[in-house]
PDB file of C-alpha atoms in Angstrom:
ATOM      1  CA  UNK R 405       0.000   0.000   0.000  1.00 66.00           C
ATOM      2  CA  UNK R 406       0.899   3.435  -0.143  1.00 74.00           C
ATOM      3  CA  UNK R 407       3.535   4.572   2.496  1.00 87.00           C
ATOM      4  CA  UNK R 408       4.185   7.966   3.615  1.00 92.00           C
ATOM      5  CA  UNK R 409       7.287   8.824   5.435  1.00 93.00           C
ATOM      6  CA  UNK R 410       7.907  11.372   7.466  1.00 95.00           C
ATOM      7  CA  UNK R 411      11.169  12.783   9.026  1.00 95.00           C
ATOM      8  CA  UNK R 412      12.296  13.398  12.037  1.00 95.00           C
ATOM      9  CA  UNK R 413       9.996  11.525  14.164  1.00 93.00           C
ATOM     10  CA  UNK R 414      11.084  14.074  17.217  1.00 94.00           C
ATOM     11  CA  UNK R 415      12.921  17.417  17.446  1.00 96.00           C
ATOM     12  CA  UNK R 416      13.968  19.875  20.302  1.00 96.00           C
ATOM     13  CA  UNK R 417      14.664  23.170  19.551  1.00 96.00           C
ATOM     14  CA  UNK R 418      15.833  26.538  21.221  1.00 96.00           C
ATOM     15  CA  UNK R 419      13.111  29.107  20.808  1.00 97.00           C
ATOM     16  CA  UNK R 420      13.677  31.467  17.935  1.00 97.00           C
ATOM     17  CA  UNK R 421      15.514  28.834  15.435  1.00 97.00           C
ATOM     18  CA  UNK R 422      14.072  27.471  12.885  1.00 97.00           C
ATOM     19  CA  UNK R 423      12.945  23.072  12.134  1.00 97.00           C
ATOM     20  CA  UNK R 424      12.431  21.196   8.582  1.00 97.00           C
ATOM     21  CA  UNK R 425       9.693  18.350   8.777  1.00 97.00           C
ATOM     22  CA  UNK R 426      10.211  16.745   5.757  1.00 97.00           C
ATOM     23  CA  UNK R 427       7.054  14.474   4.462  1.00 95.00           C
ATOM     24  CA  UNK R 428       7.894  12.092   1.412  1.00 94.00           C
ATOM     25  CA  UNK R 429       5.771   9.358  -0.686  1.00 91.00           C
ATOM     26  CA  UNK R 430       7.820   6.778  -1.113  1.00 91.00           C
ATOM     27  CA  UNK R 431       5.986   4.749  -3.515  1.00 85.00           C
ATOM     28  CA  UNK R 432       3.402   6.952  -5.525  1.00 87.00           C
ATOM     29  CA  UNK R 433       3.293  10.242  -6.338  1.00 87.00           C
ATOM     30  CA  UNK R 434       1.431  12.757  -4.659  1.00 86.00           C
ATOM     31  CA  UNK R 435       0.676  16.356  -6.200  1.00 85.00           C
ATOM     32  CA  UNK R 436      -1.074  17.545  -2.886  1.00 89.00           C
ATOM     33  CA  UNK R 437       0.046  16.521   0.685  1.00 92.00           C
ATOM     34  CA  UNK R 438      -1.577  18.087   3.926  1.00 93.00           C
ATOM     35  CA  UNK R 439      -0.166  19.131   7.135  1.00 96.00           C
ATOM     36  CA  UNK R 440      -1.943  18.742  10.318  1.00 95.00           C
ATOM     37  CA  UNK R 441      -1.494  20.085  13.714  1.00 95.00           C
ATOM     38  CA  UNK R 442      -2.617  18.146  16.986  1.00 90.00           C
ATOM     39  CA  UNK R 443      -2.656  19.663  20.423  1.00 83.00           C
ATOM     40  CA  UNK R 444      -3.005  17.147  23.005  1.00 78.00           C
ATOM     41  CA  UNK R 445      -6.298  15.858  23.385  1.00 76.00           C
ATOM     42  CA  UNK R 446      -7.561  17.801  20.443  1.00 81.00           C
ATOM     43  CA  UNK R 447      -8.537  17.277  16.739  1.00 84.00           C
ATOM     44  CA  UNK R 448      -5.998  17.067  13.970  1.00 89.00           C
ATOM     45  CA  UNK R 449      -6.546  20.329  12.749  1.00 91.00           C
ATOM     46  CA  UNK R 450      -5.575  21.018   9.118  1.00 93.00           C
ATOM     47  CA  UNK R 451      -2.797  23.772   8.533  1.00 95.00           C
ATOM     48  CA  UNK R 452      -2.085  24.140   4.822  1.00 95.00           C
ATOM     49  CA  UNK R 453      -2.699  21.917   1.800  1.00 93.00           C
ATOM     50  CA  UNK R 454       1.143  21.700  -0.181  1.00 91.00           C
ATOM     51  CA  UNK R 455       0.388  21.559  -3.940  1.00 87.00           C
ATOM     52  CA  UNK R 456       3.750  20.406  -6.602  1.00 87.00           C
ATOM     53  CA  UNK R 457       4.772  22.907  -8.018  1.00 85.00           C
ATOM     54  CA  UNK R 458       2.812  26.096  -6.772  1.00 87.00           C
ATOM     55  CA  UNK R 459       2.139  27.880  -3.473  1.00 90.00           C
ATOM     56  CA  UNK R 460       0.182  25.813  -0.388  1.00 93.00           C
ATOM     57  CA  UNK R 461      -2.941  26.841   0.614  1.00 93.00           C
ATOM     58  CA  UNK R 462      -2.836  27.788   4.052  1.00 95.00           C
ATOM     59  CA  UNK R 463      -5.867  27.720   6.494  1.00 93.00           C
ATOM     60  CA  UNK R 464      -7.243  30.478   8.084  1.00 92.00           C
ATOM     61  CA  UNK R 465      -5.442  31.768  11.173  1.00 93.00           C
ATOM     62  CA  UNK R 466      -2.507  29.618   9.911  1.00 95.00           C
ATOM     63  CA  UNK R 467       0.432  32.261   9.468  1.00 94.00           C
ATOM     64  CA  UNK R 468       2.483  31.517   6.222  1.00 93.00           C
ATOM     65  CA  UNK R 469       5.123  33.458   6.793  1.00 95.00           C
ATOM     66  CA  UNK R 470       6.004  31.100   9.798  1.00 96.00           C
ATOM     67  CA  UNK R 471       5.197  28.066   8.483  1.00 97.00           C
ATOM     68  CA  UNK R 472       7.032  27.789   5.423  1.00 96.00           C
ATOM     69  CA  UNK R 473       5.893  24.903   3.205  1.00 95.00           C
ATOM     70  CA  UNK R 474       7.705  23.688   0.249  1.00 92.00           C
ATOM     71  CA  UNK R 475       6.744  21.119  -2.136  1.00 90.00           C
ATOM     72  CA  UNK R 476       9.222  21.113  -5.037  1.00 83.00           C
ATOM     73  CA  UNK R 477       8.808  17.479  -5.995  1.00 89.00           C
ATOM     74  CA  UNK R 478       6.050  14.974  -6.316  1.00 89.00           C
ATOM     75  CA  UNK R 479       7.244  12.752  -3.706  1.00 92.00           C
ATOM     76  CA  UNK R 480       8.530  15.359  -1.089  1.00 93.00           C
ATOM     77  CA  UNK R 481       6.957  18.444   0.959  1.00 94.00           C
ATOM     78  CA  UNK R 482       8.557  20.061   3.394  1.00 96.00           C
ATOM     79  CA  UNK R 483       7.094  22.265   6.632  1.00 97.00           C
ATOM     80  CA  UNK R 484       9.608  25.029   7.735  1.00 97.00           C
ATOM     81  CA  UNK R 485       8.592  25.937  11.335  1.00 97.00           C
ATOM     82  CA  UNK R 486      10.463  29.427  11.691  1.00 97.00           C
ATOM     83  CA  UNK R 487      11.690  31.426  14.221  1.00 96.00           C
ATOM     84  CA  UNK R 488       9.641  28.677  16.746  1.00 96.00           C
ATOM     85  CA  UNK R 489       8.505  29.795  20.160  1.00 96.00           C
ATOM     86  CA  UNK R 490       7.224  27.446  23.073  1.00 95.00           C
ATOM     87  CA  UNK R 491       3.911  27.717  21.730  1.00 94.00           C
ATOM     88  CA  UNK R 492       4.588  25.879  18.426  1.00 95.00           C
ATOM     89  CA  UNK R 493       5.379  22.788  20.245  1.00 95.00           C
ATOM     90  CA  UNK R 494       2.456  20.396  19.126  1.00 94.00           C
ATOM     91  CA  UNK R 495       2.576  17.046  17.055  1.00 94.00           C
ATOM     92  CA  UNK R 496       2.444  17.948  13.479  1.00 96.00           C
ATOM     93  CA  UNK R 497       1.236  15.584  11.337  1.00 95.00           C
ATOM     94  CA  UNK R 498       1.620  15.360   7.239  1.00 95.00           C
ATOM     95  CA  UNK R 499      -0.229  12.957   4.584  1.00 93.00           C
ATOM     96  CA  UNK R 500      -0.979  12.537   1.116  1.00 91.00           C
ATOM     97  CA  UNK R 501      -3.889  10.658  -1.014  1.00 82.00           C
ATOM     98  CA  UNK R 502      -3.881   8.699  -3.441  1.00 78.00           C
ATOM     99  CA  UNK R 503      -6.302   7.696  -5.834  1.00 74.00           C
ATOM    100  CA  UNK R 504     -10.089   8.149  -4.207  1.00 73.00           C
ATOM    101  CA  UNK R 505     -10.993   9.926  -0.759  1.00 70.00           C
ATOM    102  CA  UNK R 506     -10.052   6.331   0.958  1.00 70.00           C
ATOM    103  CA  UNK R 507      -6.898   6.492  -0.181  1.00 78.00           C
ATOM    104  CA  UNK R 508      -5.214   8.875   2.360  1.00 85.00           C
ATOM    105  CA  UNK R 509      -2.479   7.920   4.007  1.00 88.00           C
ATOM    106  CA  UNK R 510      -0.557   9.440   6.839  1.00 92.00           C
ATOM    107  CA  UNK R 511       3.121   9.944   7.568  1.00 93.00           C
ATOM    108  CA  UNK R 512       4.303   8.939  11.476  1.00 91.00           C
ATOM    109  CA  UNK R 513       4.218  12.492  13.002  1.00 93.00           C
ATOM    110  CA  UNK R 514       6.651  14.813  14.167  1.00 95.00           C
ATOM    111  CA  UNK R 515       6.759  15.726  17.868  1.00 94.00           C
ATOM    112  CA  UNK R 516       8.450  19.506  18.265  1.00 95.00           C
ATOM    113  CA  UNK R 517       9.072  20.710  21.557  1.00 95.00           C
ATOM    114  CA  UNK R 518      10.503  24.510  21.405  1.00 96.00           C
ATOM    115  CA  UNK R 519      12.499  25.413  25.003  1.00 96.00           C
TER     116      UNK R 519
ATOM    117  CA  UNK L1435     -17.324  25.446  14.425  1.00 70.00           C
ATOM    118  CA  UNK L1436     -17.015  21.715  14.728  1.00 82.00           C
ATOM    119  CA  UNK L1437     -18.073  20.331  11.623  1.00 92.00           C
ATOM    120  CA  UNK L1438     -17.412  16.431  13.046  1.00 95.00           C
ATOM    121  CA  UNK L1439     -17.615  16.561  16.845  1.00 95.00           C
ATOM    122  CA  UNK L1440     -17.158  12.869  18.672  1.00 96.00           C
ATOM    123  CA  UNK L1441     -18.462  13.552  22.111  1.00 93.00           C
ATOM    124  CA  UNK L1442     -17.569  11.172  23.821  1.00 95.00           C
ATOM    125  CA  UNK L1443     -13.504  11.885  25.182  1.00 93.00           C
ATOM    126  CA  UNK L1444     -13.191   8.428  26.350  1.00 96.00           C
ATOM    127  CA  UNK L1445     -14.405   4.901  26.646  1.00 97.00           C
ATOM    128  CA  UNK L1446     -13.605   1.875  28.719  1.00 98.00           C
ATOM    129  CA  UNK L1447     -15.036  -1.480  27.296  1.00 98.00           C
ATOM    130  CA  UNK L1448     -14.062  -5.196  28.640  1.00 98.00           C
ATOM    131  CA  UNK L1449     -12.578  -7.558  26.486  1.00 98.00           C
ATOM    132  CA  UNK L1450     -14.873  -9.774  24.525  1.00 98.00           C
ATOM    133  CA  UNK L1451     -18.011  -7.063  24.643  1.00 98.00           C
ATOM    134  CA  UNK L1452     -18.720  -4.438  22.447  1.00 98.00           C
ATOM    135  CA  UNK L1453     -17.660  -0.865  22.013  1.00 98.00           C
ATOM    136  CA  UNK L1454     -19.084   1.537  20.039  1.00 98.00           C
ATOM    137  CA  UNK L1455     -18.014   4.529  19.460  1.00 98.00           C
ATOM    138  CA  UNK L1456     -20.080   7.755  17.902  1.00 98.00           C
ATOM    139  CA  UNK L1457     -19.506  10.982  15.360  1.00 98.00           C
ATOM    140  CA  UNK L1458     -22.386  13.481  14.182  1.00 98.00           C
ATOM    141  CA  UNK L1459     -21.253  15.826  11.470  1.00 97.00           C
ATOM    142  CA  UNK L1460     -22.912  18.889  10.301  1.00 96.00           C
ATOM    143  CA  UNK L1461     -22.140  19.562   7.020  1.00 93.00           C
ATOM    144  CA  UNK L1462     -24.509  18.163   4.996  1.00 93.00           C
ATOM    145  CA  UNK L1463     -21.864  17.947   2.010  1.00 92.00           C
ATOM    146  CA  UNK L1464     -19.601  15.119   3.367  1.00 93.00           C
ATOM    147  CA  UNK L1465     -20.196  11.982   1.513  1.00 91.00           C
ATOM    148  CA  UNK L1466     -17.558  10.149   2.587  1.00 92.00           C
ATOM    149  CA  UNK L1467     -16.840   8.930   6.243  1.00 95.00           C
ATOM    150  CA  UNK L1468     -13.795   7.516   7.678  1.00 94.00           C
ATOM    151  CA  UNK L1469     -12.137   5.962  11.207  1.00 96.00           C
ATOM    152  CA  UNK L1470      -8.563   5.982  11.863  1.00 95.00           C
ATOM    153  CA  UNK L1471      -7.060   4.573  14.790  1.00 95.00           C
ATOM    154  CA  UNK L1472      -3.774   6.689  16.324  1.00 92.00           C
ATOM    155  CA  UNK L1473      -1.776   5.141  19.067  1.00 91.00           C
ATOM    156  CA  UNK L1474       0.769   7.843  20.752  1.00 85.00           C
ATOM    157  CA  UNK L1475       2.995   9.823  18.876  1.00 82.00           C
ATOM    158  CA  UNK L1476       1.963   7.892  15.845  1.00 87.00           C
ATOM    159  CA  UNK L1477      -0.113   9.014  12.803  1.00 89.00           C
ATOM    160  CA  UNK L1478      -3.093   7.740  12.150  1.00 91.00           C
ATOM    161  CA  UNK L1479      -3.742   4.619  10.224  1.00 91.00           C
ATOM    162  CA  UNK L1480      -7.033   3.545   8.242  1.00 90.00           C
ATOM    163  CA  UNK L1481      -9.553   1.425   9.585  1.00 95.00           C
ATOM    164  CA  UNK L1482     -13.019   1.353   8.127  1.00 95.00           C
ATOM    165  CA  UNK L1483     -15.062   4.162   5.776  1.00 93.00           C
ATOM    166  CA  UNK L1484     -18.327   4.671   4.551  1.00 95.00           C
ATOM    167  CA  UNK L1485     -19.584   6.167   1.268  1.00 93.00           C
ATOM    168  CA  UNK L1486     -22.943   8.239   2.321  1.00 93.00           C
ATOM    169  CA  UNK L1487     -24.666   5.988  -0.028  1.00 93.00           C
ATOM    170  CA  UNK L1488     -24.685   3.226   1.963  1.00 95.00           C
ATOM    171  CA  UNK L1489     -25.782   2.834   5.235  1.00 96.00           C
ATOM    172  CA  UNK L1490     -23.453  -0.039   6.630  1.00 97.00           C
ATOM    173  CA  UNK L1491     -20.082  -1.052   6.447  1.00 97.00           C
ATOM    174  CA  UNK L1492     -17.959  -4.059   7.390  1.00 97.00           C
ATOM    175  CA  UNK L1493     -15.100  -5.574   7.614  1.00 96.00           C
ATOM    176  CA  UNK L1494     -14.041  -8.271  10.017  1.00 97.00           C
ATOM    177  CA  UNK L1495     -14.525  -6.989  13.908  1.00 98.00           C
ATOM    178  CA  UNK L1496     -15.584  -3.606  12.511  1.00 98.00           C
ATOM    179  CA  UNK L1497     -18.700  -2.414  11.805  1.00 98.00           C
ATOM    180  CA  UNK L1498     -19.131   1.713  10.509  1.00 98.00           C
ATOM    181  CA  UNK L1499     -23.136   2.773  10.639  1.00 98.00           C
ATOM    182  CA  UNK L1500     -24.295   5.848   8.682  1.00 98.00           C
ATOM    183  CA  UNK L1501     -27.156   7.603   9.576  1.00 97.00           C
ATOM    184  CA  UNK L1502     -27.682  10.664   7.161  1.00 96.00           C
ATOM    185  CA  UNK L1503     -30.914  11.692   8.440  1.00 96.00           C
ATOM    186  CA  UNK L1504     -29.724  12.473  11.869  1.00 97.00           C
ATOM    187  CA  UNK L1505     -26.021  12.839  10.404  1.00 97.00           C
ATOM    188  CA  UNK L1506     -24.587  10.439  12.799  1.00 98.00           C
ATOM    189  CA  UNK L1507     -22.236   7.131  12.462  1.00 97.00           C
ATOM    190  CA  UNK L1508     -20.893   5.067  14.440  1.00 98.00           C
ATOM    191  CA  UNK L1509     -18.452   2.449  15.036  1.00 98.00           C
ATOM    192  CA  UNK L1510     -18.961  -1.324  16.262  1.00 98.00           C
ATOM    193  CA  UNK L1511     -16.186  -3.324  17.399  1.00 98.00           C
ATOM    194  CA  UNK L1512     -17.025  -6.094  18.606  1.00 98.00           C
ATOM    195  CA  UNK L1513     -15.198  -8.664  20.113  1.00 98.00           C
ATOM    196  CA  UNK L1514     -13.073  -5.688  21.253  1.00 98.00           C
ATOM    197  CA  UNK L1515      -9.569  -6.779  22.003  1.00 97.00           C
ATOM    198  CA  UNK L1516      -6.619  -4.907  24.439  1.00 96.00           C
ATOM    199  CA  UNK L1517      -5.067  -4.090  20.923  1.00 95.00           C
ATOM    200  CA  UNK L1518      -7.753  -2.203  20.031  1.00 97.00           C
ATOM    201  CA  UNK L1519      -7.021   0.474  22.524  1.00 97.00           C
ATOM    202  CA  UNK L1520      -6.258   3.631  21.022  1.00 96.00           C
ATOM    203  CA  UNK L1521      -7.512   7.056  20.130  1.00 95.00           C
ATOM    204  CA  UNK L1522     -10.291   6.915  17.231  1.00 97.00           C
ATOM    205  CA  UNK L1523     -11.124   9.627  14.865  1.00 96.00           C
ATOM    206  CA  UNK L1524     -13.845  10.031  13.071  1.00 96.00           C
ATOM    207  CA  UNK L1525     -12.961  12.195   9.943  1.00 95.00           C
ATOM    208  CA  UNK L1526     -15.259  13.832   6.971  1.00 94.00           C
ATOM    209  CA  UNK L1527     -14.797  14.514   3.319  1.00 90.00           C
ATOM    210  CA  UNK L1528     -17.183  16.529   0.808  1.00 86.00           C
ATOM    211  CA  UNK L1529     -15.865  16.032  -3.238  1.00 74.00           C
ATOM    212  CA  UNK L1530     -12.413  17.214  -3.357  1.00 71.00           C
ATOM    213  CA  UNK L1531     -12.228  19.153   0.606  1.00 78.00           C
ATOM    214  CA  UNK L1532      -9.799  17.638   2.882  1.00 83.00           C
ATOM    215  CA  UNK L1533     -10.314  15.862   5.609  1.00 88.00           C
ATOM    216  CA  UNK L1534     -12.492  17.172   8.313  1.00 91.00           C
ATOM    217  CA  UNK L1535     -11.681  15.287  12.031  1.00 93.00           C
ATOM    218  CA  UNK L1536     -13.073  14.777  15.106  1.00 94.00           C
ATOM    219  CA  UNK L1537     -11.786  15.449  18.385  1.00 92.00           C
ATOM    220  CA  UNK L1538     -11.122  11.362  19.254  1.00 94.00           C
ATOM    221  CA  UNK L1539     -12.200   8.916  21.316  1.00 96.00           C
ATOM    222  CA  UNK L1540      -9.508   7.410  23.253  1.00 96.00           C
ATOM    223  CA  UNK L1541     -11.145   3.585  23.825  1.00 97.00           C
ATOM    224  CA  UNK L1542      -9.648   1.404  27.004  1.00 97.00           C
ATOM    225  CA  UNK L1543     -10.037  -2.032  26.267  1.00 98.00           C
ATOM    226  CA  UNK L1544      -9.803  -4.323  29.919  1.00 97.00           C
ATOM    227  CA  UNK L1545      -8.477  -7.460  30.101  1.00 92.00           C
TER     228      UNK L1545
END
């Protein structure tokens, strides 16, 4: 089946640098990929849709300029969390579909803490 | 505003009975319905959907109900199992939108 992997699978960082979540397909294609944010004990709330080739669609209240997403291929997208403060710790979550609405599939998650 | 809101924060269920666990949706565009089971610091993985033309679902222990009239499914597992602990989502889709999720149901299976 589809597989998405995502990378790393934990970070820590100082407050004001900057972390890369990368999010690849490793055996389809994908020309959209998602990126979710969870809080704990909340819903995986949708952040930005990452299109090939153009500019992601972010969601509202989602600030662009600090999440920075790339996708420059069809089997990667990347999630730039810039200049990160405490409060952008959270488990962020990317995934891609393929083929019909079933076909999502979800990378492994990325826990960022920001001290 | 919650388009898919799951209630119910938590469930405890013996091994062998049933749990079932519950959604209602308000967007009366979603057609398609699906569960996902997350364990911790994990994403989720697929476990059952519904298309909103059909009313029932199944596939081995799991059983998805739709109810479009009240907007409502559910989610039968049954014989639940200790594996089967784990937060559920409930998540929505409408055409082309991505997916819409619940809030989870973390479900406590006792030995």
């Amino acid at each position: 089946g589809a597989v998405v992997s995502q990378h790393p699978s934990w970070v820590i960082c100082k407050s004001g640098t900057s972390v890369k979540i990368e999010c690849r397909s490793l055996d389809f294609q994908a020309t959209t990929m998602f990126w979710y944010r969870q809080f704990p004990k909340q819903s995986l709330m949708l952040m930005a849709t990452s299109n090939e080739g153009s500019k992601a669609t972010y969601e509202q209240g989602v600030e662009k300029d600090k999440f920075l997403i790339n996708h420059a291929s069809l089997t990667l997208s990347t999630l730039t969390v810039t200049s990160a403060h405490p409060e952008d710790s959270s488990f962020y979550i990317c995934s891609a579909r393929l083929g019909t609405v079933a076909g999502y599939t979800f990378g492994s998650g990325t826990r960022l803490t920001v001290v | 505003d919650q388009q898919v809101k799951q209630n119910s924060p938590s469930l405890s269920v013996q091994e062998g009975r049933i749990s079932i666990l519950n959604c209602d949706y308000t967007n009366s565009m979603f057609d398609y319905f699906l569960w996902y089971k997350k364990y911790p610091a994990e994403g989720p993985t697929f476990l059952i959907s519904i298309s909103s033309i059909k009313d029932k679902n199944e596939d081995g222990r799991f059983t998805v109900f739709l109810n479009k009239s009240a907007k409502h499914l559910s989610l039968h597992i049954v014989p639940s199992q200790p594996g089967d602990s784990a937060v559920y989502f409930c998540a929505a889709s409408g055409g082309n939108t991505p997916l819409v999720f619940g809030k989870g149901t973390r479900l406590s299976v006792i030995a």
